[in-house]
CSV table of C-alpha atoms in Angstrom, one decimal:
chain,number,residue,atom,x,y,z
A,17,UNK,CA,-0.2,0.0,0.1
A,18,UNK,CA,1.8,3.2,-1.2
A,19,UNK,CA,0.2,6.4,0.0
A,20,UNK,CA,1.1,9.9,-1.8
A,21,UNK,CA,1.1,12.6,1.0
A,22,UNK,CA,0.8,16.4,0.2
A,23,UNK,CA,1.6,19.1,2.6
A,24,UNK,CA,0.9,22.8,2.2
A,25,UNK,CA,-0.3,24.3,5.5
A,26,UNK,CA,2.6,26.8,6.0
A,27,UNK,CA,5.8,27.6,4.2
A,28,UNK,CA,6.9,24.2,2.9
A,29,UNK,CA,5.4,22.5,-0.3
A,30,UNK,CA,6.0,19.0,0.4
A,31,UNK,CA,5.2,15.7,-1.2
A,32,UNK,CA,6.2,12.2,0.2
A,33,UNK,CA,5.5,8.4,-0.6
A,34,UNK,CA,5.1,6.0,2.4
A,35,UNK,CA,4.5,2.2,2.0
A,36,UNK,CA,2.7,0.2,4.5
A,37,UNK,CA,1.9,3.1,6.8
A,38,UNK,CA,5.8,3.8,8.0
A,39,UNK,CA,8.2,3.2,5.3
A,40,UNK,CA,9.4,6.3,3.7
A,41,UNK,CA,10.1,5.6,-0.1
A,42,UNK,CA,10.5,9.4,-0.8
A,43,UNK,CA,10.1,12.7,0.8
A,44,UNK,CA,10.5,15.8,-1.0
A,45,UNK,CA,10.5,19.4,0.7
A,46,UNK,CA,10.6,22.4,-1.4
A,47,UNK,CA,13.0,24.2,0.5
A,48,UNK,CA,15.4,21.6,-1.0
A,49,UNK,CA,18.0,23.2,-3.2
A,50,UNK,CA,17.0,21.2,-6.2
A,51,UNK,CA,13.8,22.8,-6.4
A,52,UNK,CA,14.9,26.1,-5.7
A,53,UNK,CA,17.7,25.8,-8.4
A,54,UNK,CA,14.8,25.0,-11.0
A,55,UNK,CA,12.9,28.3,-10.1
A,56,UNK,CA,16.1,30.2,-10.2
A,57,UNK,CA,16.4,30.9,-6.3
A,58,UNK,CA,14.4,31.0,-3.3
A,59,UNK,CA,10.8,31.3,-4.0
A,60,UNK,CA,8.6,33.2,-1.3
A,61,UNK,CA,6.5,30.3,-0.3
A,62,UNK,CA,4.3,32.3,2.1
A,63,UNK,CA,1.7,32.9,-0.3
A,64,UNK,CA,-0.6,30.1,-1.9
A,65,UNK,CA,0.5,31.2,-5.2
A,66,UNK,CA,3.9,29.7,-4.5
A,67,UNK,CA,2.7,26.3,-3.6
A,68,UNK,CA,1.0,26.4,-6.8
A,69,UNK,CA,4.3,26.6,-8.5
A,70,UNK,CA,6.0,24.2,-6.2
A,71,UNK,CA,3.6,21.5,-6.0
A,72,UNK,CA,3.5,19.5,-9.1
A,73,UNK,CA,7.2,19.4,-9.4
A,74,UNK,CA,7.3,18.2,-5.7
A,75,UNK,CA,4.7,15.5,-6.6
A,76,UNK,CA,6.6,14.5,-9.8
A,77,UNK,CA,10.1,14.3,-7.8
A,78,UNK,CA,8.4,12.4,-4.9
A,79,UNK,CA,6.8,9.7,-7.3
A,80,UNK,CA,9.8,9.5,-9.5
A,81,UNK,CA,12.1,8.9,-6.5
A,82,UNK,CA,9.5,6.4,-5.2
A,83,UNK,CA,9.4,4.7,-8.7
A,84,UNK,CA,6.0,4.9,-8.9
A,85,UNK,CA,3.3,5.7,-11.7
A,86,UNK,CA,0.3,5.6,-9.4
A,87,UNK,CA,0.0,5.4,-5.5
A,88,UNK,CA,-2.9,3.3,-3.9
A,89,UNK,CA,-4.4,6.4,-2.0
A,90,UNK,CA,-3.6,10.3,-1.7
A,91,UNK,CA,-3.4,12.1,1.7
A,92,UNK,CA,-3.2,15.8,2.3
A,93,UNK,CA,-3.2,18.2,5.2
A,94,UNK,CA,-6.7,20.0,5.4
A,95,UNK,CA,-5.8,22.1,8.5
A,96,UNK,CA,-4.5,23.8,10.5
A,97,UNK,CA,-2.9,26.6,8.6
A,98,UNK,CA,-3.4,29.3,6.3
A,99,UNK,CA,-6.6,28.8,4.2
A,100,UNK,CA,-5.1,29.8,0.8
A,101,UNK,CA,-2.2,27.6,1.1
A,102,UNK,CA,-4.0,24.7,2.4
A,103,UNK,CA,-6.5,24.8,-0.3
A,104,UNK,CA,-3.4,24.3,-2.8
A,105,UNK,CA,-2.4,21.1,-1.5
A,106,UNK,CA,-6.1,19.8,-0.8
A,107,UNK,CA,-7.6,20.6,-4.3
A,108,UNK,CA,-4.6,19.2,-5.7
A,109,UNK,CA,-4.8,15.7,-3.8
A,110,UNK,CA,-8.5,15.5,-4.4
A,111,UNK,CA,-8.0,15.9,-8.2
A,112,UNK,CA,-5.2,13.7,-8.3
A,113,UNK,CA,-7.2,10.8,-6.6
A,114,UNK,CA,-9.9,11.2,-8.9
A,115,UNK,CA,-7.6,11.2,-11.9
A,116,UNK,CA,-5.9,8.0,-10.8
A,117,UNK,CA,-9.2,6.7,-9.2
A,118,UNK,CA,-7.9,6.0,-5.9
A,119,UNK,CA,-9.1,6.9,-2.4
A,120,UNK,CA,-8.5,10.4,-0.9
A,121,UNK,CA,-8.0,11.1,3.0
A,122,UNK,CA,-7.5,14.1,4.6
A,123,UNK,CA,-5.0,14.7,7.4
A,124,UNK,CA,-4.7,17.1,10.6
A,125,UNK,CA,-1.4,18.6,10.2
A,126,UNK,CA,-1.0,18.3,14.0
A,127,UNK,CA,-1.7,14.8,14.1
A,128,UNK,CA,0.9,14.2,11.1
A,129,UNK,CA,3.6,15.4,13.8
A,130,UNK,CA,2.6,12.7,16.0
A,131,UNK,CA,3.5,9.9,13.4
A,132,UNK,CA,7.1,10.8,13.5
A,133,UNK,CA,7.7,8.2,15.9
A,134,UNK,CA,5.5,5.7,14.1
A,135,UNK,CA,8.0,6.3,11.1
A,136,UNK,CA,11.1,6.5,12.9
A,137,UNK,CA,10.9,4.7,16.2
A,138,UNK,CA,8.3,2.0,15.8
A,139,UNK,CA,9.4,0.3,19.2
A,140,UNK,CA,8.8,3.1,21.3
A,141,UNK,CA,6.2,2.0,24.2
A,142,UNK,CA,2.9,4.0,24.0
A,143,UNK,CA,1.2,5.8,25.7
A,144,UNK,CA,3.4,8.8,24.8
A,145,UNK,CA,3.6,12.5,25.9
A,146,UNK,CA,4.6,14.5,23.0
A,147,UNK,CA,6.0,18.0,23.1
A,148,UNK,CA,5.2,19.7,19.9
A,149,UNK,CA,7.2,22.9,19.4
A,150,UNK,CA,7.2,24.9,16.3
A,151,UNK,CA,7.1,28.4,14.9
A,152,UNK,CA,3.3,28.0,14.7
A,153,UNK,CA,2.5,25.7,17.7
A,154,UNK,CA,3.4,24.9,21.3
A,155,UNK,CA,1.6,21.9,22.8
A,156,UNK,CA,1.8,19.2,24.9
A,157,UNK,CA,-0.1,15.9,24.0
A,158,UNK,CA,-0.8,12.6,25.5
A,159,UNK,CA,-0.9,9.9,22.6
A,160,UNK,CA,-2.6,6.9,23.9
A,161,UNK,CA,-2.1,5.1,20.6
A,162,UNK,CA,-2.1,6.2,16.8
A,163,UNK,CA,-5.3,7.8,16.5
A,164,UNK,CA,-6.1,8.5,19.9
A,165,UNK,CA,-5.0,12.0,21.5
A,166,UNK,CA,-5.6,14.3,24.1
A,167,UNK,CA,-4.3,17.8,24.3
A,168,UNK,CA,-2.9,18.4,27.6
A,169,UNK,CA,-1.8,22.2,27.1
A,170,UNK,CA,-0.8,24.7,24.5
A,171,UNK,CA,0.4,28.3,24.5
A,172,UNK,CA,-2.1,30.8,25.0
A,173,UNK,CA,0.1,33.6,23.1
A,174,UNK,CA,3.0,33.0,21.2
A,175,UNK,CA,4.5,29.7,20.0
A,176,UNK,CA,8.0,28.8,21.1
A,177,UNK,CA,9.6,29.0,17.7
A,178,UNK,CA,8.1,32.4,17.1
A,179,UNK,CA,9.8,33.7,20.6
A,180,UNK,CA,13.0,32.2,18.9
A,181,UNK,CA,12.4,34.1,15.6
A,182,UNK,CA,11.4,37.5,17.1
A,183,UNK,CA,14.0,37.5,19.8
A,184,UNK,CA,16.7,36.5,16.9
A,185,UNK,CA,15.6,39.5,14.9
A,186,UNK,CA,15.6,41.9,17.7
A,187,UNK,CA,19.1,40.8,18.4
A,188,UNK,CA,20.0,40.9,14.8
A,189,UNK,CA,20.9,37.5,14.4
A,190,UNK,CA,18.8,36.9,11.3
A,191,UNK,CA,16.3,34.3,10.2
A,192,UNK,CA,15.5,31.7,10.7
A,193,UNK,CA,15.9,32.3,14.4
A,194,UNK,CA,16.0,29.3,15.9
A,195,UNK,CA,19.4,27.9,14.6
A,196,UNK,CA,20.9,31.3,15.1
A,197,UNK,CA,20.2,31.5,18.6
A,198,UNK,CA,21.0,27.7,19.2
A,199,UNK,CA,24.6,28.5,17.6
A,200,UNK,CA,25.0,32.0,19.4
A,201,UNK,CA,24.1,30.7,22.7
A,202,UNK,CA,26.8,28.1,22.9
A,203,UNK,CA,29.2,31.1,23.4
A,204,UNK,CA,27.2,32.7,26.1
A,205,UNK,CA,26.5,32.4,29.8
A,206,UNK,CA,22.8,31.3,30.4
A,207,UNK,CA,23.1,32.8,34.0
A,208,UNK,CA,23.9,36.2,32.7
A,209,UNK,CA,20.4,37.0,32.9
A,210,UNK,CA,17.2,35.6,34.8
A,211,UNK,CA,14.3,35.6,32.3
A,212,UNK,CA,10.8,34.9,33.5
A,213,UNK,CA,9.4,31.4,33.4
A,214,UNK,CA,5.7,32.3,32.8
A,215,UNK,CA,3.2,29.7,34.5
A,216,UNK,CA,6.0,27.1,35.3
A,217,UNK,CA,3.9,25.5,38.2
A,218,UNK,CA,0.6,26.2,36.5
A,219,UNK,CA,-0.8,23.5,34.6
A,220,UNK,CA,0.4,22.5,30.9
A,221,UNK,CA,-0.5,25.8,29.2
A,222,UNK,CA,2.4,27.9,28.0
A,223,UNK,CA,2.8,31.6,27.5
A,224,UNK,CA,5.9,33.0,25.7
A,225,UNK,CA,5.0,36.5,24.9
A,226,UNK,CA,6.1,38.0,28.2
A,227,UNK,CA,9.4,36.5,28.0
A,228,UNK,CA,10.0,38.1,24.6
A,229,UNK,CA,9.1,41.6,26.1
A,230,UNK,CA,11.5,40.7,28.9
A,231,UNK,CA,14.4,40.2,26.6
A,232,UNK,CA,13.8,43.5,24.8
A,233,UNK,CA,13.5,45.2,28.2
A,234,UNK,CA,16.5,43.8,29.4
A,235,UNK,CA,18.8,44.7,26.4
A,236,UNK,CA,17.3,48.4,26.6
A,237,UNK,CA,18.4,48.6,30.1
A,238,UNK,CA,21.8,47.0,29.5
A,239,UNK,CA,22.7,48.0,26.0
A,240,UNK,CA,26.2,46.8,26.3
A,241,UNK,CA,24.9,43.1,27.3
A,242,UNK,CA,26.9,40.6,25.2
A,243,UNK,CA,24.3,39.2,22.6
A,244,UNK,CA,25.4,35.5,23.2
A,245,UNK,CA,24.6,35.7,26.8
A,246,UNK,CA,21.0,37.4,26.2
A,247,UNK,CA,20.7,34.5,23.7
A,248,UNK,CA,21.9,31.6,26.0
A,249,UNK,CA,19.7,33.0,28.9
A,250,UNK,CA,16.5,33.4,26.7
A,251,UNK,CA,16.8,29.9,25.5
A,252,UNK,CA,17.7,28.4,28.9
A,253,UNK,CA,14.2,30.1,29.9
A,254,UNK,CA,12.3,28.5,26.9
A,255,UNK,CA,13.8,25.0,27.4
A,256,UNK,CA,13.4,25.2,31.2
A,257,UNK,CA,9.6,25.9,30.8
A,258,UNK,CA,9.1,23.3,28.2
A,259,UNK,CA,10.7,20.6,29.7
A,260,UNK,CA,9.5,21.1,33.2
A,261,UNK,CA,6.0,21.1,32.0
A,262,UNK,CA,6.7,18.1,29.8
A,263,UNK,CA,8.1,16.1,32.5
A,264,UNK,CA,5.4,16.7,35.1
A,265,UNK,CA,3.1,15.4,31.9
A,266,UNK,CA,4.9,12.6,31.6
A,267,UNK,CA,4.7,11.6,35.2
A,268,UNK,CA,0.9,12.7,35.5
A,269,UNK,CA,-0.5,10.8,32.9
A,270,UNK,CA,1.9,7.8,33.4
A,271,UNK,CA,3.5,8.0,30.0
A,272,UNK,CA,6.0,5.2,29.1
A,273,UNK,CA,7.6,7.5,26.3
A,274,UNK,CA,8.4,11.0,25.6
A,275,UNK,CA,8.5,12.3,22.1
A,276,UNK,CA,9.8,15.9,20.7
A,277,UNK,CA,8.1,17.2,17.5
A,278,UNK,CA,8.1,20.2,15.2
A,279,UNK,CA,10.9,22.7,14.1
A,280,UNK,CA,11.9,23.7,17.7
A,281,UNK,CA,12.7,20.0,18.1
A,282,UNK,CA,16.0,20.6,16.3
A,283,UNK,CA,17.3,22.8,19.0
A,284,UNK,CA,20.5,21.4,20.7
A,285,UNK,CA,19.9,22.5,24.3
A,286,UNK,CA,16.4,21.2,24.3
A,287,UNK,CA,17.4,17.8,22.8
A,288,UNK,CA,20.2,17.4,25.2
A,289,UNK,CA,18.3,18.4,27.9
A,290,UNK,CA,15.4,16.3,27.3
A,291,UNK,CA,16.6,13.0,27.9
A,292,UNK,CA,18.2,14.5,31.2
A,293,UNK,CA,14.9,15.7,32.6
A,294,UNK,CA,12.3,13.1,31.6
A,295,UNK,CA,12.8,9.6,33.0
A,296,UNK,CA,11.2,7.5,30.4
A,297,UNK,CA,12.6,6.7,26.8
A,298,UNK,CA,12.8,9.7,24.8
A,299,UNK,CA,12.5,10.1,21.0
A,300,UNK,CA,14.3,12.7,19.2
A,301,UNK,CA,13.4,12.9,15.8
A,302,UNK,CA,15.7,13.4,12.8
A,303,UNK,CA,15.9,16.9,11.6
A,304,UNK,CA,13.6,16.2,8.5
A,305,UNK,CA,11.1,14.6,10.6
A,306,UNK,CA,11.2,17.6,13.0
A,307,UNK,CA,10.1,20.2,10.4
A,308,UNK,CA,7.2,19.9,8.3
A,309,UNK,CA,7.1,17.2,5.7
A,310,UNK,CA,4.7,15.1,3.7
A,311,UNK,CA,6.1,11.6,4.9
A,312,UNK,CA,4.4,12.1,8.1
A,313,UNK,CA,0.9,13.4,6.5
A,314,UNK,CA,1.3,9.9,4.2
A,315,UNK,CA,1.6,8.1,7.4
A,316,UNK,CA,-1.1,9.6,9.0
A,317,UNK,CA,-3.1,9.2,6.1
A,318,UNK,CA,-2.4,5.4,5.8
A,319,UNK,CA,-3.4,5.0,9.5
A,320,UNK,CA,-7.0,6.6,8.8
A,321,UNK,CA,-7.5,5.0,5.6
A,322,UNK,CA,-7.0,1.6,7.3
A,323,UNK,CA,-9.1,2.7,10.4
A,324,UNK,CA,-11.8,5.0,9.2
A,325,UNK,CA,-11.9,4.8,5.5
A,326,UNK,CA,-11.4,7.7,3.0
A,327,UNK,CA,-12.4,11.1,3.3
A,328,UNK,CA,-15.1,12.6,1.2
A,329,UNK,CA,-14.2,14.8,-1.7
A,330,UNK,CA,-16.2,17.6,-0.2
A,331,UNK,CA,-13.8,18.1,2.7
A,332,UNK,CA,-13.2,21.5,3.1
A,333,UNK,CA,-9.9,23.3,4.5
A,334,UNK,CA,-10.0,24.1,7.9
A,335,UNK,CA,-7.7,26.7,9.1
A,336,UNK,CA,-8.5,26.5,12.9
A,337,UNK,CA,-8.4,22.8,13.1
A,338,UNK,CA,-7.8,21.6,16.5
A,339,UNK,CA,-6.0,18.1,17.6
A,340,UNK,CA,-8.6,16.9,20.2
A,341,UNK,CA,-9.9,13.4,19.3
A,342,UNK,CA,-9.9,10.8,22.0
A,343,UNK,CA,-12.1,7.6,21.1
B,8,UNK,CA,-10.4,65.8,9.6
B,9,UNK,CA,-8.3,63.3,11.3
B,10,UNK,CA,-8.2,63.0,15.0
B,11,UNK,CA,-6.0,61.2,17.6
B,12,UNK,CA,-6.9,60.2,21.3
B,13,UNK,CA,-4.4,59.4,24.0
B,14,UNK,CA,-4.4,56.9,26.8
B,15,UNK,CA,-2.4,55.4,29.3
B,16,UNK,CA,-2.7,52.1,30.8
B,17,UNK,CA,-1.1,50.7,34.0
B,18,UNK,CA,-0.8,46.8,33.1
B,19,UNK,CA,-1.3,44.3,30.6
B,20,UNK,CA,-4.6,43.5,32.2
B,21,UNK,CA,-5.7,47.1,31.8
B,22,UNK,CA,-4.7,47.2,28.2
B,23,UNK,CA,-7.0,44.0,27.6
B,24,UNK,CA,-9.8,46.1,29.4
B,25,UNK,CA,-9.5,49.1,27.3
B,26,UNK,CA,-9.1,47.2,24.1
B,27,UNK,CA,-12.2,45.3,25.1
B,28,UNK,CA,-13.9,48.6,25.5
B,29,UNK,CA,-12.8,49.8,22.4
B,30,UNK,CA,-14.2,46.6,20.6
B,31,UNK,CA,-17.6,47.7,21.9
B,32,UNK,CA,-17.3,50.6,19.5
B,33,UNK,CA,-16.3,48.6,16.6
B,34,UNK,CA,-18.4,47.7,13.8
B,35,UNK,CA,-18.6,45.1,11.2
B,36,UNK,CA,-16.4,45.8,8.4
B,37,UNK,CA,-13.9,47.8,10.5
B,38,UNK,CA,-10.4,47.3,9.8
B,39,UNK,CA,-7.9,48.3,12.6
B,40,UNK,CA,-4.1,48.5,12.5
B,41,UNK,CA,-2.0,47.8,15.5
B,42,UNK,CA,1.6,49.4,15.5
B,43,UNK,CA,4.2,49.1,18.0
B,44,UNK,CA,7.6,47.7,18.5
B,45,UNK,CA,8.3,44.0,19.5
B,46,UNK,CA,7.1,43.6,23.1
B,47,UNK,CA,4.8,46.6,23.0
B,48,UNK,CA,1.7,44.6,23.7
B,49,UNK,CA,-0.1,44.3,20.2
B,50,UNK,CA,-1.1,40.5,21.3
B,51,UNK,CA,-2.3,41.7,24.7
B,52,UNK,CA,-4.5,44.3,22.8
B,53,UNK,CA,-5.8,41.6,20.3
B,54,UNK,CA,-6.6,39.4,23.1
B,55,UNK,CA,-8.8,42.1,24.9
B,56,UNK,CA,-10.4,43.1,21.7
B,57,UNK,CA,-11.3,39.4,21.0
B,58,UNK,CA,-12.8,39.2,24.6
B,59,UNK,CA,-14.8,42.5,23.8
B,60,UNK,CA,-16.4,41.0,20.4
B,61,UNK,CA,-17.2,37.7,22.5
B,62,UNK,CA,-14.5,35.4,21.2
B,63,UNK,CA,-14.2,32.4,23.6
B,64,UNK,CA,-10.9,30.6,24.1
B,65,UNK,CA,-7.4,31.8,23.6
B,66,UNK,CA,-6.1,34.2,20.9
B,67,UNK,CA,-2.8,33.3,19.9
B,68,UNK,CA,-0.3,35.1,17.9
B,69,UNK,CA,-0.9,34.9,14.1
B,70,UNK,CA,2.9,35.4,13.3
B,71,UNK,CA,3.3,31.9,11.4
B,72,UNK,CA,0.0,31.4,10.1
B,73,UNK,CA,-0.2,34.9,9.1
B,74,UNK,CA,-4.2,35.0,9.7
B,75,UNK,CA,-6.2,33.4,12.5
B,76,UNK,CA,-10.0,33.7,12.6
B,77,UNK,CA,-12.4,33.4,15.4
B,78,UNK,CA,-16.2,33.5,15.3
B,79,UNK,CA,-17.4,36.7,17.1
B,80,UNK,CA,-20.2,39.0,17.8
B,81,UNK,CA,-19.3,41.0,14.8
B,82,UNK,CA,-19.0,38.2,12.2
B,83,UNK,CA,-15.4,36.8,11.8
B,84,UNK,CA,-12.7,38.5,13.8
B,85,UNK,CA,-9.7,38.2,11.5
B,86,UNK,CA,-6.5,38.6,13.4
B,87,UNK,CA,-3.6,39.2,10.9
B,88,UNK,CA,0.0,39.5,11.3
B,89,UNK,CA,2.0,40.6,8.5
B,90,UNK,CA,5.4,40.6,10.4
B,91,UNK,CA,7.1,37.9,8.1
B,92,UNK,CA,5.8,39.5,4.9
B,93,UNK,CA,8.6,41.7,3.3
B,94,UNK,CA,6.7,42.5,0.1
B,95,UNK,CA,3.3,44.1,-0.6
B,96,UNK,CA,2.6,41.4,-3.3
B,97,UNK,CA,2.7,38.8,-0.4
B,98,UNK,CA,0.4,40.7,1.5
B,99,UNK,CA,-2.2,41.1,-1.7
B,100,UNK,CA,-1.9,37.2,-1.8
B,101,UNK,CA,-3.7,37.0,1.6
B,102,UNK,CA,-6.9,38.6,0.2
B,103,UNK,CA,-7.5,40.5,3.1
B,104,UNK,CA,-10.2,42.6,1.7
B,105,UNK,CA,-12.4,39.3,1.2
B,106,UNK,CA,-11.7,38.3,4.4
B,107,UNK,CA,-12.6,41.5,6.3
B,108,UNK,CA,-16.0,41.8,4.0
B,109,UNK,CA,-18.2,40.0,6.8
B,110,UNK,CA,-16.2,40.8,9.9
B,111,UNK,CA,-13.8,42.8,11.5
B,112,UNK,CA,-9.9,43.0,11.1
B,113,UNK,CA,-7.2,43.5,13.5
B,114,UNK,CA,-3.8,44.0,11.7
B,115,UNK,CA,-0.7,43.6,13.3
B,116,UNK,CA,2.6,45.5,11.8
B,117,UNK,CA,-0.1,46.8,9.5
B,118,UNK,CA,2.3,49.6,7.6
B,119,UNK,CA,3.3,47.4,5.1
B,120,UNK,CA,0.0,46.0,4.5
B,121,UNK,CA,-1.7,49.6,4.1
B,122,UNK,CA,-2.3,49.7,0.6
B,123,UNK,CA,-3.5,46.4,0.5
B,124,UNK,CA,-6.1,46.8,3.1
B,125,UNK,CA,-8.3,49.3,2.0
B,126,UNK,CA,-9.8,52.0,4.3
B,127,UNK,CA,-8.7,51.6,7.9
B,128,UNK,CA,-11.0,52.6,10.4
B,129,UNK,CA,-8.6,53.3,13.3
B,130,UNK,CA,-4.8,52.8,13.9
B,131,UNK,CA,-3.7,51.8,17.4
B,132,UNK,CA,0.0,52.6,18.2
B,133,UNK,CA,1.2,51.2,21.4
B,134,UNK,CA,4.5,52.4,22.9
B,135,UNK,CA,6.6,52.0,26.3
B,136,UNK,CA,6.5,55.3,28.0
B,137,UNK,CA,9.5,57.1,27.4
B,138,UNK,CA,12.3,57.3,30.2
B,139,UNK,CA,11.5,59.6,33.0
B,140,UNK,CA,7.7,59.9,32.2
B,141,UNK,CA,6.9,57.3,34.6
B,142,UNK,CA,8.8,55.6,37.3
B,143,UNK,CA,11.4,53.3,36.0
B,144,UNK,CA,9.9,50.2,37.7
B,145,UNK,CA,6.8,50.6,36.0
B,146,UNK,CA,8.0,50.8,32.5
B,147,UNK,CA,7.5,47.3,32.2
B,148,UNK,CA,3.9,47.2,32.7
B,149,UNK,CA,2.8,50.9,31.6
B,150,UNK,CA,1.9,51.7,28.1
B,151,UNK,CA,0.9,54.5,26.1
B,152,UNK,CA,-1.8,54.0,23.5
B,153,UNK,CA,-2.8,56.4,20.6
B,154,UNK,CA,-6.0,55.8,18.5
B,155,UNK,CA,-6.2,57.7,15.3
B,156,UNK,CA,-9.1,57.8,13.0
B,157,UNK,CA,-10.5,60.0,10.1
B,158,UNK,CA,-14.1,59.4,10.7
B,159,UNK,CA,-15.2,62.6,13.0
B,160,UNK,CA,-18.6,61.0,13.6
B,161,UNK,CA,-16.9,58.0,15.4
B,162,UNK,CA,-14.5,59.8,17.6
B,163,UNK,CA,-16.9,60.4,20.5
B,164,UNK,CA,-17.4,56.8,21.1
B,165,UNK,CA,-13.8,55.9,21.2
B,166,UNK,CA,-13.1,58.7,23.7
B,167,UNK,CA,-15.9,56.9,25.6
B,168,UNK,CA,-14.4,53.7,25.2
B,169,UNK,CA,-11.1,54.9,26.3
B,170,UNK,CA,-12.8,56.5,29.4
B,171,UNK,CA,-10.7,57.4,32.3
B,172,UNK,CA,-7.7,56.1,30.7
B,173,UNK,CA,-7.7,59.1,28.2
B,174,UNK,CA,-4.9,61.3,28.5
B,175,UNK,CA,-5.6,63.8,25.5
B,176,UNK,CA,-7.1,64.6,22.2
B,177,UNK,CA,-5.7,66.0,19.2
B,178,UNK,CA,-7.1,67.1,16.1
B,179,UNK,CA,-5.1,67.6,13.1
B,180,UNK,CA,-5.7,68.8,9.6
B,181,UNK,CA,-4.7,66.1,6.8
């Protein structure tokens, strides 16, 4: 069973083929150099139009690398995300499914991230607690089994990855901010500043807006402060909050494994600290699986096709789709 | 004639309350631009405004998704953040005018987007008070807000919404 997955919920245009629910036959993400070269430079992928230009080459590349003429099903992200971007992938997936006469299945982007351990770490024991941290999301999820999740908590304002990007831009470290802060912080002293840990002992929800503001105020007060120190202290505060809550969630819900997911899962301090703080087996996804990709969408689609059957072709894009289904 | 109303709030909660009152003066089809540097409190303002139009649940930053929509008492509350967009063409691709048709829009970092927005009802500028204008230990909490509008007939309702937080009114020829 080969499922073609399509992901266009945010910046990345991605296509992938996954066999039997977890074997990745191909995974193409448009930020890869080959596609950029084809279009003569970096294409701004923010708008739906860019997805339109990149999607067909991405799908052709994924199918070619998998050596397939026709998949057995097509899966696509239908939310959450920017509606114009979602529609590109969703409409294309429906059209391809019709023309190939194969089933179509819609996938929740957030659930896609929860399939990273299914693909990369099949021996991990469930239930899991998953800390999903990216530019657009910060959430703690209890995953009982594939397809069964409960949202434990989420950010009430900024996502953790967004805080990284905004602080990096403020410090003049460039974009993307996550890797820039990660790199600079290695030279810094995390104890040079003590930034606030919002809501540390208060449930599973997060708040990072105040931390960003605290960094701005601290630098205004001490213009001579060393940037690596500011970056290191900021990163320390984010990682501390994320893992304190994650470790508590693991204990509280009796999880047997802990997973990181999302782009911020590439942060070196978060990865290093995760295994120290959490006392159950911890899965750290590969970099390709941290960031948005279509392999996770194809894997989630394979699962739902087998358990719930295909989605109707009338399935609409849902920009505000939430992750909360426990059955 | 363009007008400006100035207000000062003592805390993020007071900023939320003020924004909620201002939301009470908003109408379907209004477009409100939020200005202010990083950490000024644009998201705080948006949270209060959302509460004022009956949005239930957390209002999270739209920076990465660019647009978030919430059902509200004025149709859809469209919360837009164009921080990541560098070019007007990218803003135009968002189709903001269509989104706002049956609702009310809050646009953060809206300066770049102005030509793509159509008429702006109010521009709300949020800033940290200048050094010396308030006690230094209060500068983390205190914010100055300026609401600017062009429709003279709606000035009084804004003034009423700002209430006791109002610190001044200016009229200017434009």
